[in-house]
mmCIF file of C-alpha atoms and ligand atoms in Angstrom:
data_model
loop_
_atom_site.group_PDB
_atom_site.id
_atom_site.type_symbol
_atom_site.label_atom_id
_atom_site.label_comp_id
_atom_site.label_asym_id
_atom_site.label_seq_id
_atom_site.Cartn_x
_atom_site.Cartn_y
_atom_site.Cartn_z
ATOM 1 C CA MET A 828 0.000 0.000 0.000
ATOM 2 C CA ASP A 829 1.426 3.384 -1.005
ATOM 3 C CA TRP A 830 -0.100 5.415 1.844
ATOM 4 C CA ALA A 831 1.284 8.767 0.689
ATOM 5 C CA GLU A 832 -0.247 8.255 -2.752
ATOM 6 C CA ARG A 833 -3.629 7.390 -1.228
ATOM 7 C CA TYR A 834 -3.655 10.706 0.626
ATOM 8 C CA ARG A 835 -2.357 12.554 -2.455
ATOM 9 C CA ILE A 836 -5.210 11.307 -4.647
ATOM 10 C CA GLU A 837 -7.642 11.531 -1.707
ATOM 11 C CA HIS A 838 -8.625 7.871 -1.918
ATOM 12 C CA THR A 839 -8.949 7.282 1.826
ATOM 13 C CA PRO A 840 -12.126 5.264 2.469
ATOM 14 C CA TRP A 841 -11.005 4.531 6.066
ATOM 15 C CA ASP A 842 -11.270 8.218 6.980
ATOM 16 C CA LEU A 843 -14.531 8.823 8.875
ATOM 17 C CA GLY A 844 -14.156 12.599 8.589
ATOM 18 C CA CYS A 845 -14.544 12.840 12.373
ATOM 19 C CA ALA A 846 -13.351 11.099 15.510
ATOM 20 C CA HIS A 847 -14.669 7.566 15.913
ATOM 21 C CA PRO A 848 -18.056 7.829 17.721
ATOM 22 C CA THR A 849 -16.914 5.292 20.314
ATOM 23 C CA LEU A 850 -13.972 7.512 21.228
ATOM 24 C CA THR A 851 -16.250 10.550 21.384
ATOM 25 C CA ALA A 852 -18.606 8.674 23.728
ATOM 26 C CA ARG A 853 -15.768 7.457 25.995
ATOM 27 C CA LEU A 854 -14.308 10.943 26.226
ATOM 28 C CA ALA A 855 -17.731 12.392 27.052
ATOM 29 C CA SER A 856 -18.275 9.780 29.785
ATOM 30 C CA GLY A 857 -14.831 10.466 31.244
ATOM 31 C CA GLU A 858 -13.672 6.846 30.773
ATOM 32 C CA LEU A 859 -10.838 7.929 28.491
ATOM 33 C CA ALA A 860 -10.251 11.287 30.152
ATOM 34 C CA PRO A 861 -6.693 12.209 31.129
ATOM 35 C CA PRO A 862 -5.804 11.279 34.740
ATOM 36 C CA GLN A 863 -6.499 14.345 36.886
ATOM 37 C CA ALA A 864 -3.139 14.417 38.628
ATOM 38 C CA ALA A 865 -1.305 14.351 35.293
ATOM 39 C CA SER A 866 -3.592 16.990 33.784
ATOM 40 C CA ALA A 867 -2.845 19.292 36.678
ATOM 41 C CA SER A 868 0.915 18.847 36.279
ATOM 42 C CA ARG A 869 2.960 21.154 34.105
ATOM 43 C CA SER A 870 3.615 18.601 31.367
ATOM 44 C CA GLY A 871 0.098 17.040 31.231
ATOM 45 C CA ALA A 872 -0.913 13.503 30.387
ATOM 46 C CA ARG A 873 0.552 12.165 27.152
ATOM 47 C CA ALA A 874 -1.339 10.182 24.522
ATOM 48 C CA LEU A 875 -0.095 8.582 21.303
ATOM 49 C CA VAL A 876 -2.151 7.977 18.159
ATOM 50 C CA PRO A 877 -0.155 5.651 15.874
ATOM 51 C CA GLY A 878 -1.033 5.746 12.164
ATOM 52 C CA CYS A 879 -3.059 8.882 12.850
ATOM 53 C CA GLY A 880 -4.073 9.719 9.271
ATOM 54 C CA ARG A 881 -5.820 13.093 9.211
ATOM 55 C CA ALA A 882 -5.864 12.934 13.015
ATOM 56 C CA HIS A 883 -9.569 13.289 13.803
ATOM 57 C CA ASP A 884 -9.137 11.003 16.836
ATOM 58 C CA ALA A 885 -5.950 12.772 17.902
ATOM 59 C CA LEU A 886 -7.705 16.121 17.852
ATOM 60 C CA ALA A 887 -10.641 14.795 19.918
ATOM 61 C CA LEU A 888 -8.168 13.520 22.518
ATOM 62 C CA ALA A 889 -6.333 16.857 22.502
ATOM 63 C CA ARG A 890 -9.584 18.757 23.008
ATOM 64 C CA ALA A 891 -10.310 16.474 25.976
ATOM 65 C CA GLY A 892 -7.053 17.548 27.628
ATOM 66 C CA TRP A 893 -4.486 14.996 26.453
ATOM 67 C CA ILE A 894 -1.091 16.174 25.173
ATOM 68 C CA VAL A 895 -1.167 14.203 21.935
ATOM 69 C CA THR A 896 1.599 12.878 19.728
ATOM 70 C CA ALA A 897 0.090 11.853 16.389
ATOM 71 C CA ALA A 898 2.379 9.665 14.289
ATOM 72 C CA ASP A 899 2.144 8.594 10.666
ATOM 73 C CA LEU A 900 4.417 7.432 7.849
ATOM 74 C CA VAL A 901 3.109 10.175 5.588
ATOM 75 C CA GLU A 902 5.003 13.436 5.997
ATOM 76 C CA ASP A 903 2.471 15.211 3.740
ATOM 77 C CA LEU A 904 -0.055 14.990 6.592
ATOM 78 C CA ARG A 905 1.994 17.428 8.671
ATOM 79 C CA PRO A 906 0.410 20.676 7.386
ATOM 80 C CA ILE A 907 -3.062 19.273 8.148
ATOM 81 C CA VAL A 908 -2.282 17.714 11.515
ATOM 82 C CA GLU A 909 0.440 19.735 13.199
ATOM 83 C CA PRO A 910 -1.205 23.184 13.469
ATOM 84 C CA GLN A 911 -4.390 21.696 14.932
ATOM 85 C CA LEU A 912 -2.562 19.688 17.595
ATOM 86 C CA ALA A 913 -0.055 22.428 18.383
ATOM 87 C CA GLU A 914 -2.932 24.562 19.610
ATOM 88 C CA PHE A 915 -3.362 22.001 22.431
ATOM 89 C CA GLY A 916 0.342 21.391 23.068
ATOM 90 C CA GLY A 917 0.517 18.296 20.855
ATOM 91 C CA ASN A 918 2.715 17.388 17.908
ATOM 92 C CA PHE A 919 2.955 15.342 14.716
ATOM 93 C CA VAL A 920 5.788 12.894 14.088
ATOM 94 C CA SER A 921 6.349 11.343 10.683
ATOM 95 C CA GLY A 922 7.991 7.953 10.282
ATOM 96 C CA ASP A 923 7.543 4.258 10.937
ATOM 97 C CA VAL A 924 5.817 3.827 14.302
ATOM 98 C CA LEU A 925 7.139 0.264 14.498
ATOM 99 C CA THR A 926 10.695 1.513 14.919
ATOM 100 C CA MET A 927 10.017 4.925 16.461
ATOM 101 C CA GLN A 928 11.748 5.932 19.718
ATOM 102 C CA PHE A 929 9.907 8.202 22.134
ATOM 103 C CA ASP A 930 11.586 10.360 24.778
ATOM 104 C CA GLU A 931 8.952 9.615 27.406
ATOM 105 C CA PRO A 932 6.287 6.894 27.740
ATOM 106 C CA PHE A 933 2.604 7.597 27.120
ATOM 107 C CA GLU A 934 -0.335 7.132 29.459
ATOM 108 C CA LEU A 935 -2.706 6.323 26.609
ATOM 109 C CA VAL A 936 -2.433 4.901 23.102
ATOM 110 C CA PHE A 937 -5.503 5.190 20.904
ATOM 111 C CA GLU A 938 -5.348 2.505 18.219
ATOM 112 C CA HIS A 939 -7.756 2.880 15.304
ATOM 113 C CA THR A 940 -7.221 1.081 11.952
ATOM 114 C CA PHE A 941 -3.433 1.092 12.309
ATOM 115 C CA PHE A 942 -2.942 -2.497 13.518
ATOM 116 C CA CYS A 943 -5.250 -3.835 10.780
ATOM 117 C CA ALA A 944 -3.288 -1.845 8.185
ATOM 118 C CA ILE A 945 0.183 -3.242 8.907
ATOM 119 C CA ASP A 946 1.446 -6.482 7.421
ATOM 120 C CA PRO A 947 0.603 -9.431 9.738
ATOM 121 C CA GLN A 948 4.337 -10.192 9.881
ATOM 122 C CA GLN A 949 4.842 -6.843 11.618
ATOM 123 C CA ARG A 950 2.476 -7.600 14.498
ATOM 124 C CA ALA A 951 5.203 -8.741 16.893
ATOM 125 C CA ALA A 952 7.059 -5.480 16.231
ATOM 126 C CA TYR A 953 3.824 -3.599 16.994
ATOM 127 C CA GLY A 954 3.473 -5.390 20.354
ATOM 128 C CA ASP A 955 7.095 -4.710 21.206
ATOM 129 C CA ARG A 956 6.694 -1.002 20.338
ATOM 130 C CA MET A 957 3.528 -0.684 22.433
ATOM 131 C CA ALA A 958 5.226 -2.273 25.445
ATOM 132 C CA ARG A 959 7.993 0.328 25.150
ATOM 133 C CA ALA A 960 5.652 3.240 24.412
ATOM 134 C CA VAL A 961 3.132 2.812 27.267
ATOM 135 C CA ALA A 962 4.023 3.664 30.867
ATOM 136 C CA PRO A 963 3.321 1.052 33.597
ATOM 137 C CA GLY A 964 -0.363 1.482 34.508
ATOM 138 C CA GLY A 965 -1.007 3.273 31.198
ATOM 139 C CA ARG A 966 -3.640 2.105 28.753
ATOM 140 C CA ILE A 967 -4.227 1.172 25.142
ATOM 141 C CA ALA A 968 -7.747 1.824 23.858
ATOM 142 C CA ALA A 969 -7.962 -0.247 20.688
ATOM 143 C CA LEU A 970 -10.788 0.084 18.204
ATOM 144 C CA LEU A 971 -10.601 -3.418 16.763
ATOM 145 C CA PHE A 972 -11.770 -3.618 13.128
ATOM 146 C CA PRO A 973 -12.596 -5.466 10.840
ATOM 147 C CA LEU A 974 -13.578 -8.375 13.093
ATOM 148 C CA ASP A 975 -15.579 -10.513 10.673
ATOM 149 C CA ARG A 976 -13.942 -9.763 7.321
ATOM 150 C CA PRO A 977 -13.259 -13.007 5.405
ATOM 151 C CA ASP A 978 -9.528 -13.812 5.248
ATOM 152 C CA GLU A 979 -9.761 -14.589 1.527
ATOM 153 C CA ARG A 980 -10.399 -10.895 0.860
ATOM 154 C CA GLY A 981 -6.764 -10.263 1.805
ATOM 155 C CA GLY A 982 -5.713 -6.875 3.104
ATOM 156 C CA PRO A 983 -5.167 -4.230 4.209
ATOM 157 C CA PRO A 984 -7.294 -3.968 6.192
ATOM 158 C CA TRP A 985 -6.464 -7.433 7.530
ATOM 159 C CA ARG A 986 -9.122 -9.204 9.559
ATOM 160 C CA ILE A 987 -8.246 -8.924 13.233
ATOM 161 C CA ASP A 988 -9.907 -9.776 16.540
ATOM 162 C CA GLU A 989 -9.040 -9.495 20.203
ATOM 163 C CA GLN A 990 -7.153 -12.806 20.220
ATOM 164 C CA VAL A 991 -4.901 -11.701 17.366
ATOM 165 C CA TYR A 992 -4.382 -8.295 18.978
ATOM 166 C CA GLU A 993 -3.620 -9.774 22.385
ATOM 167 C CA ALA A 994 -1.186 -12.278 20.872
ATOM 168 C CA ALA A 995 0.724 -9.287 19.471
ATOM 169 C CA LEU A 996 0.675 -7.439 22.808
ATOM 170 C CA GLY A 997 1.863 -10.495 24.757
ATOM 171 C CA ASP A 998 2.116 -10.525 28.560
ATOM 172 C CA ALA A 999 2.941 -6.838 28.894
ATOM 173 C CA PHE A 1000 -0.768 -5.878 28.895
ATOM 174 C CA GLU A 1001 -3.943 -7.138 30.548
ATOM 175 C CA ARG A 1002 -7.392 -6.601 29.107
ATOM 176 C CA VAL A 1003 -9.653 -4.322 31.181
ATOM 177 C CA THR A 1004 -12.785 -4.097 29.020
ATOM 178 C CA LEU A 1005 -14.132 -5.327 25.692
ATOM 179 C CA ASP A 1006 -17.332 -3.788 24.312
ATOM 180 C CA PRO A 1007 -19.162 -3.367 21.011
ATOM 181 C CA ALA A 1008 -18.357 -0.111 19.253
ATOM 182 C CA VAL A 1009 -21.126 2.475 19.334
ATOM 183 C CA GLY A 1010 -22.427 4.907 16.754
ATOM 184 C CA ARG A 1011 -22.569 5.011 13.002
ATOM 185 C CA THR A 1012 -19.249 4.658 11.260
ATOM 186 C CA GLY A 1013 -19.779 5.685 7.648
ATOM 187 C CA GLY A 1014 -19.404 2.941 5.058
ATOM 188 C CA ARG A 1015 -17.783 0.470 7.460
ATOM 189 C CA GLU A 1016 -18.987 -2.930 6.428
ATOM 190 C CA TRP A 1017 -17.474 -5.027 9.200
ATOM 191 C CA LEU A 1018 -17.898 -5.428 12.939
ATOM 192 C CA GLU A 1019 -15.933 -3.270 15.409
ATOM 193 C CA ARG A 1020 -15.220 -3.498 19.160
ATOM 194 C CA LEU A 1021 -13.369 -1.329 21.627
ATOM 195 C CA ALA A 1022 -10.885 -3.134 23.857
ATOM 196 C CA VAL A 1023 -9.022 -1.379 26.661
ATOM 197 C CA TYR A 1024 -5.741 -2.815 27.981
ATOM 198 C CA ARG A 1025 -3.588 -1.815 30.920
ATOM 199 C CA ARG A 1026 0.218 -1.989 30.863
ATOM 200 C CA ARG A 1027 1.406 -4.284 33.678
HETATM 201 C C1 SAM B 2007 -6.117 2.774 7.454
HETATM 202 S S1 SAM B 2007 -5.264 4.259 7.767
HETATM 203 C C2 SAM B 2007 -5.992 4.819 9.285
HETATM 204 C C3 SAM B 2007 -5.738 6.268 9.587
HETATM 205 C C4 SAM B 2007 -6.446 6.812 10.841
HETATM 206 N N1 SAM B 2007 -6.158 6.024 12.025
HETATM 207 C C5 SAM B 2007 -7.925 6.898 10.612
HETATM 208 O O1 SAM B 2007 -8.682 6.118 11.238
HETATM 209 O O2 SAM B 2007 -8.347 7.734 9.791
HETATM 210 C C6 SAM B 2007 -3.681 3.638 8.319
HETATM 211 C C7 SAM B 2007 -2.680 4.759 8.574
HETATM 212 O O3 SAM B 2007 -1.482 4.204 9.069
HETATM 213 C C8 SAM B 2007 -0.374 4.809 8.431
HETATM 214 N N2 SAM B 2007 0.707 3.833 8.498
HETATM 215 C C9 SAM B 2007 0.785 2.628 7.883
HETATM 216 N N3 SAM B 2007 1.902 1.980 8.266
HETATM 217 C C10 SAM B 2007 2.541 2.798 9.144
HETATM 218 C C11 SAM B 2007 3.726 2.691 9.911
HETATM 219 N N4 SAM B 2007 4.506 1.599 9.843
HETATM 220 N N5 SAM B 2007 4.068 3.713 10.726
HETATM 221 C C12 SAM B 2007 3.281 4.829 10.808
HETATM 222 N N6 SAM B 2007 2.137 4.973 10.121
HETATM 223 C C13 SAM B 2007 1.768 3.980 9.303
HETATM 224 C C14 SAM B 2007 -0.859 5.150 7.035
HETATM 225 O O4 SAM B 2007 -0.124 6.174 6.438
HETATM 226 C C15 SAM B 2007 -2.312 5.549 7.319
HETATM 227 O O5 SAM B 2007 -2.435 6.922 7.586
#
């Protein structure tokens, strides 16, 4: 998949044009709100959105008080993403998330159609990167999609489910919740769930 080309020609069917409704609901309910102690500190609570695309989710998190790092392979996304996040103290990083080094760990990762977009052979590298990126006690909120897509359709997106995702994360994380996604999500044909994991 030539991701930069897909953005250049604006063929991005995965882009909902807004934050995922499940994220919006969890932010409104406070379940994915930044921890109060961290919010009150000078540096704030840090969240990472890997494979952020046009960063609708990242911006929703930033508006909710997270200091967001949005990361994507596609440097051309910078002029769209960076000014919006900078307003809330966040930033955009371009490059391969699977090999990216971060100065400090994050308290939240919001995963949305990044894991299903990478080659299945890269899943162990994803798990390794998440274990390094998330602080002990920190969380991953993973919008798992597409859960029921037939394997013979190939990918990306590759069919995933919580077992596949948890196999990639390994023992570094424990599952806290697993719920159906809520809200309408454009032309999405396949089932979605939100799983939340805590870093041991
Ligand atoms: C299916 S899109 C999802 C984008 C965004 N999460 C959304 O829901 O609109 C997958 C994104 O991951 C990015 N991507 C793919 N492989 C990547 C990698 N190894 N490191 C960073 N970004 C990557 C692509 O450029 C693309 O923006």
